[in-house]
PDB file of C-alpha atoms in Angstrom:
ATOM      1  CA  UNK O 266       0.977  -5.753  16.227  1.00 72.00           C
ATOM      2  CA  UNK O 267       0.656  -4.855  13.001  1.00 77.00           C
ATOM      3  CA  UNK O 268       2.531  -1.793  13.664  1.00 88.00           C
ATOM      4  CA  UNK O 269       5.492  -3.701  14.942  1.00 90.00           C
ATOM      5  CA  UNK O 270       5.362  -5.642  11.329  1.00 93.00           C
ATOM      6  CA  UNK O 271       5.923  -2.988   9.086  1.00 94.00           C
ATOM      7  CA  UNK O 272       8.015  -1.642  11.246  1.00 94.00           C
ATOM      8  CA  UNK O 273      10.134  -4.955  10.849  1.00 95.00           C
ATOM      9  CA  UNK O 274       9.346  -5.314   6.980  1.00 95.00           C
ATOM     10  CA  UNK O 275      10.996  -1.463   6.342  1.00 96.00           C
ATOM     11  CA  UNK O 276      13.767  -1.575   8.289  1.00 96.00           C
ATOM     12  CA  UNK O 277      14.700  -5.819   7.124  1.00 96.00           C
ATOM     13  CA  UNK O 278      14.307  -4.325   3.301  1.00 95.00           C
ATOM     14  CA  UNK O 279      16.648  -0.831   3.710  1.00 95.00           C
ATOM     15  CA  UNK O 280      19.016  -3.266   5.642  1.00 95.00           C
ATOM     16  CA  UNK O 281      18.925  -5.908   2.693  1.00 94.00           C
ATOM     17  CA  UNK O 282      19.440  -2.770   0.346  1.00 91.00           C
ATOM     18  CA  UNK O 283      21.822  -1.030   2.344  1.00 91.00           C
ATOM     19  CA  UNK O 284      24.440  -4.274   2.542  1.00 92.00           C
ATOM     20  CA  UNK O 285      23.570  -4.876  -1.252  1.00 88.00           C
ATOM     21  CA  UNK O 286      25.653  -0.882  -1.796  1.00 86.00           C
ATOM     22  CA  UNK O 287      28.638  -1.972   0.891  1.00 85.00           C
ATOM     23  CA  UNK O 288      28.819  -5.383  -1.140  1.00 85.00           C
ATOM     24  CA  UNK O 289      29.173  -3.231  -4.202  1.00 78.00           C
ATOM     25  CA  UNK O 290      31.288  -1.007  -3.033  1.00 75.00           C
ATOM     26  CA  UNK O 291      33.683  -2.807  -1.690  1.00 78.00           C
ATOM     27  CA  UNK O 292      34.195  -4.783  -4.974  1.00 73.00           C
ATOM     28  CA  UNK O 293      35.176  -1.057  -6.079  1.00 69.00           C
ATOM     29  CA  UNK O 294      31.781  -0.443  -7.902  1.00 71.00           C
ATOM     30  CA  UNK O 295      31.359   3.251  -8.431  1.00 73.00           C
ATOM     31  CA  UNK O 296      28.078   4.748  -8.132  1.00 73.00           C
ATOM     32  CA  UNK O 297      27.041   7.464 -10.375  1.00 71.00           C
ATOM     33  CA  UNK O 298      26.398   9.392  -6.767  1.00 78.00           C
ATOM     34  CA  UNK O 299      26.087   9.140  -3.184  1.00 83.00           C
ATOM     35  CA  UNK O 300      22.558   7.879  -2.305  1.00 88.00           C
ATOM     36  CA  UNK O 301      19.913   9.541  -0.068  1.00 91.00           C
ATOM     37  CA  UNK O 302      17.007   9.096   1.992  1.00 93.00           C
ATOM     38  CA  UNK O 303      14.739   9.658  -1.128  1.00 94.00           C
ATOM     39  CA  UNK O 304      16.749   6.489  -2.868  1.00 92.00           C
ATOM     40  CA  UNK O 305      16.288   4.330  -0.383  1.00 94.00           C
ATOM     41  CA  UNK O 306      12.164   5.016   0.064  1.00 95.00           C
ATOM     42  CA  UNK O 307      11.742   4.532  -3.771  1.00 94.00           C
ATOM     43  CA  UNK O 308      13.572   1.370  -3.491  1.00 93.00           C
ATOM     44  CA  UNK O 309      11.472   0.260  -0.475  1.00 94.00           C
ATOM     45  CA  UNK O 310       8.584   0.731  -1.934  1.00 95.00           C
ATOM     46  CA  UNK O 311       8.955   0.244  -5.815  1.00 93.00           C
ATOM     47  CA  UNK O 312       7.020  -2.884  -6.124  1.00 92.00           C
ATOM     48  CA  UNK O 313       8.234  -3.942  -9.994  1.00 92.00           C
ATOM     49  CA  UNK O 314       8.090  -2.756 -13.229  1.00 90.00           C
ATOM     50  CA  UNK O 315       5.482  -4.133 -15.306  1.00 91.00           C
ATOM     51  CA  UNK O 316       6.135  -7.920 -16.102  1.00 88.00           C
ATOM     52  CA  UNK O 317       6.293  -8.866 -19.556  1.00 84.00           C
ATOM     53  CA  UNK O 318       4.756 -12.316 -20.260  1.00 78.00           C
ATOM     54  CA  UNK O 319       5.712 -12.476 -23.656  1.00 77.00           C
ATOM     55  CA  UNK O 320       9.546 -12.554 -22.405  1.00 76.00           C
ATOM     56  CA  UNK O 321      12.270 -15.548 -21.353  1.00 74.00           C
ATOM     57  CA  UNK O 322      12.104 -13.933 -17.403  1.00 80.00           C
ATOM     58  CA  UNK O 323      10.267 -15.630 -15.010  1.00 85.00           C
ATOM     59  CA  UNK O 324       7.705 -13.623 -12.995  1.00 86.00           C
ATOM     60  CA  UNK O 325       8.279 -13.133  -9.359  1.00 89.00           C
ATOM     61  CA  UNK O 326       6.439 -11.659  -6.920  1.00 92.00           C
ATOM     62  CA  UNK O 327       7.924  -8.338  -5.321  1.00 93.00           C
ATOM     63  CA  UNK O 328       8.025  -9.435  -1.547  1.00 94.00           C
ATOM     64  CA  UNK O 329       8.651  -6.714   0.102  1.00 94.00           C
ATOM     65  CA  UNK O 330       5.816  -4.803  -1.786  1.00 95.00           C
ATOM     66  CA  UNK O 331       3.383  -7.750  -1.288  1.00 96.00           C
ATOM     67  CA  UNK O 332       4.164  -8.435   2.551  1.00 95.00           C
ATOM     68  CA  UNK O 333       3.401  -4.605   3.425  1.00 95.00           C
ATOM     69  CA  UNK O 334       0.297  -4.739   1.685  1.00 96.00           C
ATOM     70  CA  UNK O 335      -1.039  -8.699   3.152  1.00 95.00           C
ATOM     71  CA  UNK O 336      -0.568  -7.254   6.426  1.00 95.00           C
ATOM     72  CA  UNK O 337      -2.094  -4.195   6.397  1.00 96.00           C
ATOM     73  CA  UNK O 338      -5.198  -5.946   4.746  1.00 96.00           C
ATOM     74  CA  UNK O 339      -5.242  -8.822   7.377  1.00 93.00           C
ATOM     75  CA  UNK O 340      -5.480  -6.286  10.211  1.00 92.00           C
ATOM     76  CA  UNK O 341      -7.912  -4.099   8.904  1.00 92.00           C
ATOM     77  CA  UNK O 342     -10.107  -6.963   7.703  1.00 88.00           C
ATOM     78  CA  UNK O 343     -10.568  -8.557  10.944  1.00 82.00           C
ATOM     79  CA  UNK O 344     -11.742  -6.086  13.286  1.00 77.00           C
ATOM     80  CA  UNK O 345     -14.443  -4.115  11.480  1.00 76.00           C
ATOM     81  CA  UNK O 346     -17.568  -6.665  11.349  1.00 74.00           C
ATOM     82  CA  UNK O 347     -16.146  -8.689  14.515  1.00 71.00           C
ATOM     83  CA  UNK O 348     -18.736  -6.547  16.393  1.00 65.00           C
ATOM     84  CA  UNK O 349     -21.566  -7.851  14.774  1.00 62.00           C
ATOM     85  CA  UNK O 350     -21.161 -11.563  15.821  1.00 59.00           C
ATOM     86  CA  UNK O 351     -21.628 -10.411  19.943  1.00 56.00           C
ATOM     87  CA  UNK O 352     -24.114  -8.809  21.582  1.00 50.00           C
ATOM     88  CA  UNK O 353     -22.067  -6.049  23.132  1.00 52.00           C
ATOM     89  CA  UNK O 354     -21.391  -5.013  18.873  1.00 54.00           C
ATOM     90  CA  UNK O 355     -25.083  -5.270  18.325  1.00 55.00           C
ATOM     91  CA  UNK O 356     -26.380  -3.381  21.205  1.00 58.00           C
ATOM     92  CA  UNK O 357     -24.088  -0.779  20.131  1.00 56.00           C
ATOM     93  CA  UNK O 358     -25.478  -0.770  16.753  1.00 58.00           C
ATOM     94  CA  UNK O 359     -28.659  -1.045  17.672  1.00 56.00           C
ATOM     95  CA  UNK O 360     -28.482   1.769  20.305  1.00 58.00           C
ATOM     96  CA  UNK O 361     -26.493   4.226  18.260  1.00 56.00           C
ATOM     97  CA  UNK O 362     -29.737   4.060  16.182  1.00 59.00           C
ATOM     98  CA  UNK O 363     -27.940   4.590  12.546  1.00 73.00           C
ATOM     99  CA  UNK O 364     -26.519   2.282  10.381  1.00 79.00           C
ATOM    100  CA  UNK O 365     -24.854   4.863   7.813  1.00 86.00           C
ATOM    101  CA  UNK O 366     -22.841   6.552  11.035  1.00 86.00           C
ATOM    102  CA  UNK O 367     -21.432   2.587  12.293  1.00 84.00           C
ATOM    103  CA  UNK O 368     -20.399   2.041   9.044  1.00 89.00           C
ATOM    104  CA  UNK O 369     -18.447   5.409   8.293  1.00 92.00           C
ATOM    105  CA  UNK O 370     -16.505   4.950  11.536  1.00 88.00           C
ATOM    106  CA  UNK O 371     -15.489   1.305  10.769  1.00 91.00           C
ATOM    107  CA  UNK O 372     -14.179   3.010   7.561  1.00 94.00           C
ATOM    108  CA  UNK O 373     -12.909   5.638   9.187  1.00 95.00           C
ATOM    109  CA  UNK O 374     -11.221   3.445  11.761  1.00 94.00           C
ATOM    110  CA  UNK O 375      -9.379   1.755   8.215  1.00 94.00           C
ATOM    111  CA  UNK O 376      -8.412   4.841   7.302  1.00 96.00           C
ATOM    112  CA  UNK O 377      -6.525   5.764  10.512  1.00 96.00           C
ATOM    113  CA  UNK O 378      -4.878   2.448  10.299  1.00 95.00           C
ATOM    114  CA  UNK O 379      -3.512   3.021   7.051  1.00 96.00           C
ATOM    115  CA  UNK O 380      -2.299   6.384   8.196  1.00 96.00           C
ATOM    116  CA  UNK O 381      -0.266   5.116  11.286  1.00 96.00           C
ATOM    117  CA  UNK O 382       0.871   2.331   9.206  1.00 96.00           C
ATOM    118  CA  UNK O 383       2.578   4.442   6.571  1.00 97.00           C
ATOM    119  CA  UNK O 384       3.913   6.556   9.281  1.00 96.00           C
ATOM    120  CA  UNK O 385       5.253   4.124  10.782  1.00 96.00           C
ATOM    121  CA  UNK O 386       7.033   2.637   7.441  1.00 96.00           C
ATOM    122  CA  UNK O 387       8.095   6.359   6.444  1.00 97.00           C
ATOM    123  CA  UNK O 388       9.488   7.232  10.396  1.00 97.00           C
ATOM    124  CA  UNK O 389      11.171   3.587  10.668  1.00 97.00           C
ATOM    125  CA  UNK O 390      13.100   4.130   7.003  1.00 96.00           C
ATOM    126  CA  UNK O 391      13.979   7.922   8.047  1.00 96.00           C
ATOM    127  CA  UNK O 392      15.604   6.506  11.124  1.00 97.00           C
ATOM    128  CA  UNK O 393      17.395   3.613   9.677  1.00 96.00           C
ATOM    129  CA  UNK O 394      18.709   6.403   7.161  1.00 95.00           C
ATOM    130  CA  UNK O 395      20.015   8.592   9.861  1.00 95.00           C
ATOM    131  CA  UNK O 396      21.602   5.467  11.588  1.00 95.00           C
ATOM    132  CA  UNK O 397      23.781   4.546   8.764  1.00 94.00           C
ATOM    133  CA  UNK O 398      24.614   8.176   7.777  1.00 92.00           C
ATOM    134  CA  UNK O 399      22.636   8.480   4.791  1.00 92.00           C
ATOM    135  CA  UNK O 400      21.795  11.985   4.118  1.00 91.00           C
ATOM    136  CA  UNK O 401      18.450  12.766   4.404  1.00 93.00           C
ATOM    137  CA  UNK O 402      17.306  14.503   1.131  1.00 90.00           C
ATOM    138  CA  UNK O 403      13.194  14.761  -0.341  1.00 90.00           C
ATOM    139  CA  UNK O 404      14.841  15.249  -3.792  1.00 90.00           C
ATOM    140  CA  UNK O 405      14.636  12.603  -6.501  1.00 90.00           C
ATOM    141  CA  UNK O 406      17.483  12.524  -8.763  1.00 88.00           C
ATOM    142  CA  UNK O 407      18.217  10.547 -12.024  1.00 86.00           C
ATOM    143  CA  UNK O 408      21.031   7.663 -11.500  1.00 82.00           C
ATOM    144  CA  UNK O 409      22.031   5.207 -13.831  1.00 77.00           C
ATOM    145  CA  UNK O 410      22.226   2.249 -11.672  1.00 76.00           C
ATOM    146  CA  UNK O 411      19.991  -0.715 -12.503  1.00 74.00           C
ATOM    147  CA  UNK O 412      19.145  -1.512  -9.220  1.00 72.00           C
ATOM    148  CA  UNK O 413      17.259   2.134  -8.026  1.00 81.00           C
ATOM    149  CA  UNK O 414      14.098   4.108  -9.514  1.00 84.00           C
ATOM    150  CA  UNK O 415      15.176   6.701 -11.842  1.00 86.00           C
ATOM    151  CA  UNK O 416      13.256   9.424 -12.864  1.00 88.00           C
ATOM    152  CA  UNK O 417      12.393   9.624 -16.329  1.00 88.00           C
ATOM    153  CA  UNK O 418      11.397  13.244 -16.487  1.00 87.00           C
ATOM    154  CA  UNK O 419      12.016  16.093 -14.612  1.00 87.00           C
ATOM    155  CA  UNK O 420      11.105  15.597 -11.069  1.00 90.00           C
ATOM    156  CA  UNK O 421       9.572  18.779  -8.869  1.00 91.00           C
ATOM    157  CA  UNK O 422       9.247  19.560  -4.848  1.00 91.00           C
ATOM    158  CA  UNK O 423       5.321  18.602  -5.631  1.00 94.00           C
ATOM    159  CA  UNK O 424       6.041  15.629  -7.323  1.00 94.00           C
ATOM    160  CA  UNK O 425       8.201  14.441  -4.740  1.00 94.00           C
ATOM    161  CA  UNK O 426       4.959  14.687  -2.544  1.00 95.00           C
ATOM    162  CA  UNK O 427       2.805  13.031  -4.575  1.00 95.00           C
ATOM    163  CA  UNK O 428       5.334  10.039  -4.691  1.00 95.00           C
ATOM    164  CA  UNK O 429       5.408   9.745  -0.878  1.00 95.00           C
ATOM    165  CA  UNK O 430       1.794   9.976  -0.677  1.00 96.00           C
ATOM    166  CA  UNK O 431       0.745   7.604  -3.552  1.00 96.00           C
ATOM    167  CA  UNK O 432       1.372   4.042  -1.618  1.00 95.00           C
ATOM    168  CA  UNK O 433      -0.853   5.935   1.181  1.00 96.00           C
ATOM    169  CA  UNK O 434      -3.790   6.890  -0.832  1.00 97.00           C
ATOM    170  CA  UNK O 435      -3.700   3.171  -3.329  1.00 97.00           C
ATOM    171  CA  UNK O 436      -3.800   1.833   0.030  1.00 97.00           C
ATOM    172  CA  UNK O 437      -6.668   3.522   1.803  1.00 97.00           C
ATOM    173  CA  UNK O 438      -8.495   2.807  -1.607  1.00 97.00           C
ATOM    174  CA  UNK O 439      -7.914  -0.867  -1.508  1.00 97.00           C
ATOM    175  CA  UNK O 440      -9.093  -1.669   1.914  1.00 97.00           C
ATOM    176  CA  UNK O 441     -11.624   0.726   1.580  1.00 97.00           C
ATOM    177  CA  UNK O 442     -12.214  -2.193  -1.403  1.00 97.00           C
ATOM    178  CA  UNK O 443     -11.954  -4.796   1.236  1.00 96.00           C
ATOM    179  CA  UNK O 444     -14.458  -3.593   3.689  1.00 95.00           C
ATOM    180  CA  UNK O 445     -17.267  -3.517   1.080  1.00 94.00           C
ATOM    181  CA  UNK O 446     -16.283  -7.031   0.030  1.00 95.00           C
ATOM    182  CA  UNK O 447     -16.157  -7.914   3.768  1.00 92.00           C
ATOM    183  CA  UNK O 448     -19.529  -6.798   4.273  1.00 88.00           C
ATOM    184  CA  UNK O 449     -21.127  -8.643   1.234  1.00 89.00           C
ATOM    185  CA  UNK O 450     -19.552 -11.952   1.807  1.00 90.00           C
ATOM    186  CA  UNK O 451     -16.601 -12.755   4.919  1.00 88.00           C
ATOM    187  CA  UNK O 452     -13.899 -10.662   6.376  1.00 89.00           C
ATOM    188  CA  UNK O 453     -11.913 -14.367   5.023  1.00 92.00           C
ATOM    189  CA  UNK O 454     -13.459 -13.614   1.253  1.00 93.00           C
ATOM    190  CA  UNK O 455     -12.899 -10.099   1.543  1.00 94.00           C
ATOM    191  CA  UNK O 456      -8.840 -10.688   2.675  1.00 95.00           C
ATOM    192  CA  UNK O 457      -8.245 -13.443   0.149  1.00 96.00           C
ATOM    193  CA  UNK O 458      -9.716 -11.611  -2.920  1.00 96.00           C
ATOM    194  CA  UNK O 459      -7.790  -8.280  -1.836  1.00 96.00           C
ATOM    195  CA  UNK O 460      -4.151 -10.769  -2.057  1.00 96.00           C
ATOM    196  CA  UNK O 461      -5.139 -12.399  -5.554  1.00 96.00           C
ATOM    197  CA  UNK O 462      -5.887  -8.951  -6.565  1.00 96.00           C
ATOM    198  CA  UNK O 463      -2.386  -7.630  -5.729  1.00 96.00           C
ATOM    199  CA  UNK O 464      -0.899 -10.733  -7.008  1.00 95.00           C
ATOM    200  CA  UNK O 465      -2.975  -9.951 -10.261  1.00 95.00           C
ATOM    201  CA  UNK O 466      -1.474  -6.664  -9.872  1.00 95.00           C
ATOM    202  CA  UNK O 467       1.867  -7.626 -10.054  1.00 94.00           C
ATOM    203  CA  UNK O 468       1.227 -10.059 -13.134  1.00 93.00           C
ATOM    204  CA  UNK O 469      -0.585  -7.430 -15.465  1.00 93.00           C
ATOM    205  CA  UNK O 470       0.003  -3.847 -16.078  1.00 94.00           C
ATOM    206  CA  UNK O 471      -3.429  -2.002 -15.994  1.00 92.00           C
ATOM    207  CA  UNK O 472      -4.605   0.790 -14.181  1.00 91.00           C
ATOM    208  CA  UNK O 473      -8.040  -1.310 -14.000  1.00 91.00           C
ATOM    209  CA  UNK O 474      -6.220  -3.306 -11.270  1.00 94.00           C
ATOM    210  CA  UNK O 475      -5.766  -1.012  -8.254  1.00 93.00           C
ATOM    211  CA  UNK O 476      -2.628  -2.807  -6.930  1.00 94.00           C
ATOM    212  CA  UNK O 477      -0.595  -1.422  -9.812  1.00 95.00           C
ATOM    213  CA  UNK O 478      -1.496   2.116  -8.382  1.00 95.00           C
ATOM    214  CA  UNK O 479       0.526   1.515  -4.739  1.00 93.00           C
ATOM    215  CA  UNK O 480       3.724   0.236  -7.451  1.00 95.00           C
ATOM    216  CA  UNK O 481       6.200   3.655  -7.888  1.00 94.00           C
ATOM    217  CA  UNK O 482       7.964   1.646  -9.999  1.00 93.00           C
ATOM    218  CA  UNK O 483       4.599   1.742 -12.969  1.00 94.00           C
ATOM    219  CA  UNK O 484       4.364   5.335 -12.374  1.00 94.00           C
ATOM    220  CA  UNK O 485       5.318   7.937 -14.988  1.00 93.00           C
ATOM    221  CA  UNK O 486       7.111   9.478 -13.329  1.00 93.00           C
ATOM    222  CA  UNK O 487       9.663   6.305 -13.508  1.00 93.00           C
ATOM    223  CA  UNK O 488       8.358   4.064 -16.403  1.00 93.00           C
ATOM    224  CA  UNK O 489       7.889   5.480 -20.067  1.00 92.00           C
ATOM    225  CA  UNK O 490       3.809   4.637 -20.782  1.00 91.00           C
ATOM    226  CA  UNK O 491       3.609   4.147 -16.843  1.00 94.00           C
ATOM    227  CA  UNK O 492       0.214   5.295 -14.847  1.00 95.00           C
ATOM    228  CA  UNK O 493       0.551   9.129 -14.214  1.00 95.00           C
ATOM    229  CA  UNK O 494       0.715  10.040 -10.640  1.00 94.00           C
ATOM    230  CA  UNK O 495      -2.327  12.357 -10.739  1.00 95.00           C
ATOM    231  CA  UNK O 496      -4.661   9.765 -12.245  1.00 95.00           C
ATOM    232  CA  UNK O 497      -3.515   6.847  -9.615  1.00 96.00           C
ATOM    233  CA  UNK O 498      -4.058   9.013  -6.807  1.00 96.00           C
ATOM    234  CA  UNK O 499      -7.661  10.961  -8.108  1.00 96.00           C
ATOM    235  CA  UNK O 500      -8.523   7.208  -8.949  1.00 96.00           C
ATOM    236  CA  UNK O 501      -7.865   6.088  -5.592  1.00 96.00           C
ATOM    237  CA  UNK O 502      -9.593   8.975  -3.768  1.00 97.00           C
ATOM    238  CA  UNK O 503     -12.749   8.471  -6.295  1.00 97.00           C
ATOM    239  CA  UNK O 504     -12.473   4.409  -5.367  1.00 97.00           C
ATOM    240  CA  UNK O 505     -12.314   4.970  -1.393  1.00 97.00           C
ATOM    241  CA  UNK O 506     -15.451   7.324  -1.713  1.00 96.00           C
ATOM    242  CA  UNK O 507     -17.626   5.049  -4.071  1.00 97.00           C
ATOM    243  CA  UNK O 508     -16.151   2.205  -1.628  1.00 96.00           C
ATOM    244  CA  UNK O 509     -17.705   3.819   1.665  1.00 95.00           C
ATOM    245  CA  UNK O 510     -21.239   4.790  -0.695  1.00 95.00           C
ATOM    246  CA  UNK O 511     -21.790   0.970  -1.768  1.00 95.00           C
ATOM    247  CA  UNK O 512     -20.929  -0.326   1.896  1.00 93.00           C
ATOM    248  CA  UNK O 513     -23.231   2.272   3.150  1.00 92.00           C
ATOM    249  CA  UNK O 514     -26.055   1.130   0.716  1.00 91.00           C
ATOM    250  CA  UNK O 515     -25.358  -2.347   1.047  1.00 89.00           C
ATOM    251  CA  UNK O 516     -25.081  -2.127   5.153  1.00 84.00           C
ATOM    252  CA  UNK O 517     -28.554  -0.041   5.322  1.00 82.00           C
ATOM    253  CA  UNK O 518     -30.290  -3.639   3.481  1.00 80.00           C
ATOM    254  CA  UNK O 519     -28.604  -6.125   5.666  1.00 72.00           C
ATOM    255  CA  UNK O 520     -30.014  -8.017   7.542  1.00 63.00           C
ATOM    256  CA  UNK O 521     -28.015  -8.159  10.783  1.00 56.00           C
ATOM    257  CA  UNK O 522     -29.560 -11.162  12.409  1.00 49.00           C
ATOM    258  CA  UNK O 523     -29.103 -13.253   9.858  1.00 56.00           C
ATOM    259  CA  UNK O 524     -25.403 -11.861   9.499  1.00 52.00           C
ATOM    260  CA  UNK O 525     -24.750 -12.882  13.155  1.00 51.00           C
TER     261      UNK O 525
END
């Protein structure tokens, strides 16, 4: 299901996006130059530049950014510990006769589900691209237009990886997040504190808030003093693998029983 979501929430923002250009367009707005694939991913999944409280704008939440990430924390948050509350979950447990290997394959199960998810999102854009005769380009190139990511340095075939990758890796950090909060208190506790995180994430501009990290639009690569790329995605890796150490620990001390 949750598949069938993103796939939704991709194609319903490219579509928004893509009649936003025609509606320009056609009141004889010139664009500095024909967009690509590449244009339309950064715009997808931009999130917002950081918000500045001290100004007149009012802060709004980036939707699309926020939906994508709600969803994909909702389904992975609900299957992992449902186990524990039948006996079929806890005769497995019991009989695989290791607590450290049940817990590494419910993470490793959230990890998968991030992957499909993004390749979903990433397939679902590429088609919608090639439907409406975008050309389909992995370069990122400066435009002056307000409403699309600009680079604001020089942008390399490596980089352009990194970008693609970065909402992947913030992600599989943050519900890697979720599953050891899941495990101390409620798979409820664990979803609700992962969506007042993001939404703290969109309000304030530190790299001590992992939701800012998933965001291309706080990288460095686009924002002057933004988060550089390397250090969001070596934080993320570092935060997914302390993550799956603590719900290990905390796991081997809990009493299951009492859980259920």
């Amino acid at each position: 299901m949750s598949l069938f979501i993103i796939a939704a929430i991709v194609f319903t923002a490219a579509l928004a996006f893509h009649i936003q250009i025609l509606d320009e367009k056609s009141a004889e707005l010139i664009l500095p130059r024909n967009l690509n694939s590449m244009d339309y991913f950064l715009h997808v999944f931009e999130g917002m530049r950081p918000y500045s409280r001290v100004s007149d704008e009012r802060f709004q939440l980036p939707i699309t950014w926020f939906l994508m990430n709600v969803i994909l924390f909702y389904f992975t948050g609900k299957y992992p510990y449902s186990e524990i509350y039948n006996n079929h979950g806890a005769n497995v447990l019991v009989r695989g006769g290791s607590r450290e290997k049940w817990f590494i394959s419910k993470w490793m199960w959230c990890i998968v589900c991030v992957t499909l998810y993004y390749f979903v999102a990433y397939v679902v854009l590429l088609l919608f691209c090639l439907m409406v005769n975008v050309t389909i380009s992995f370069d990122i190139q400066p435009i002056a237009y307000q409403n699309l990511l600009s680079p604001v340095m020089e942008i390399t075939q490596v980089d352009v990886i990194k970008v693609m990758i970065l909402p992947l890796i913030s992600s599989m950090a943050a519900v890697s997040v979720q599953l050891v909060i899941s495990l101390v208190t409620s798979d409820f506790t664990g979803f609700m504190f992962m969506a007042v995180l993001y939404i703290s994430s969109a309000y304030y501009f530190t790299p001590l808030l992992i939701g800012n990290f998933s965001m291309l639009a706080r990288s460095a690569f686009f924002y002057i003093g933004g988060i550089p790329i390397m250090q969001a995605i070596i934080s993320s890796i570092v935060i997914s693998i302390l993550s799956l150490i603590a719900g290990i620990y905390f796991f081997r001390r809990q009493d299951i029983m009492e859980r259920r």
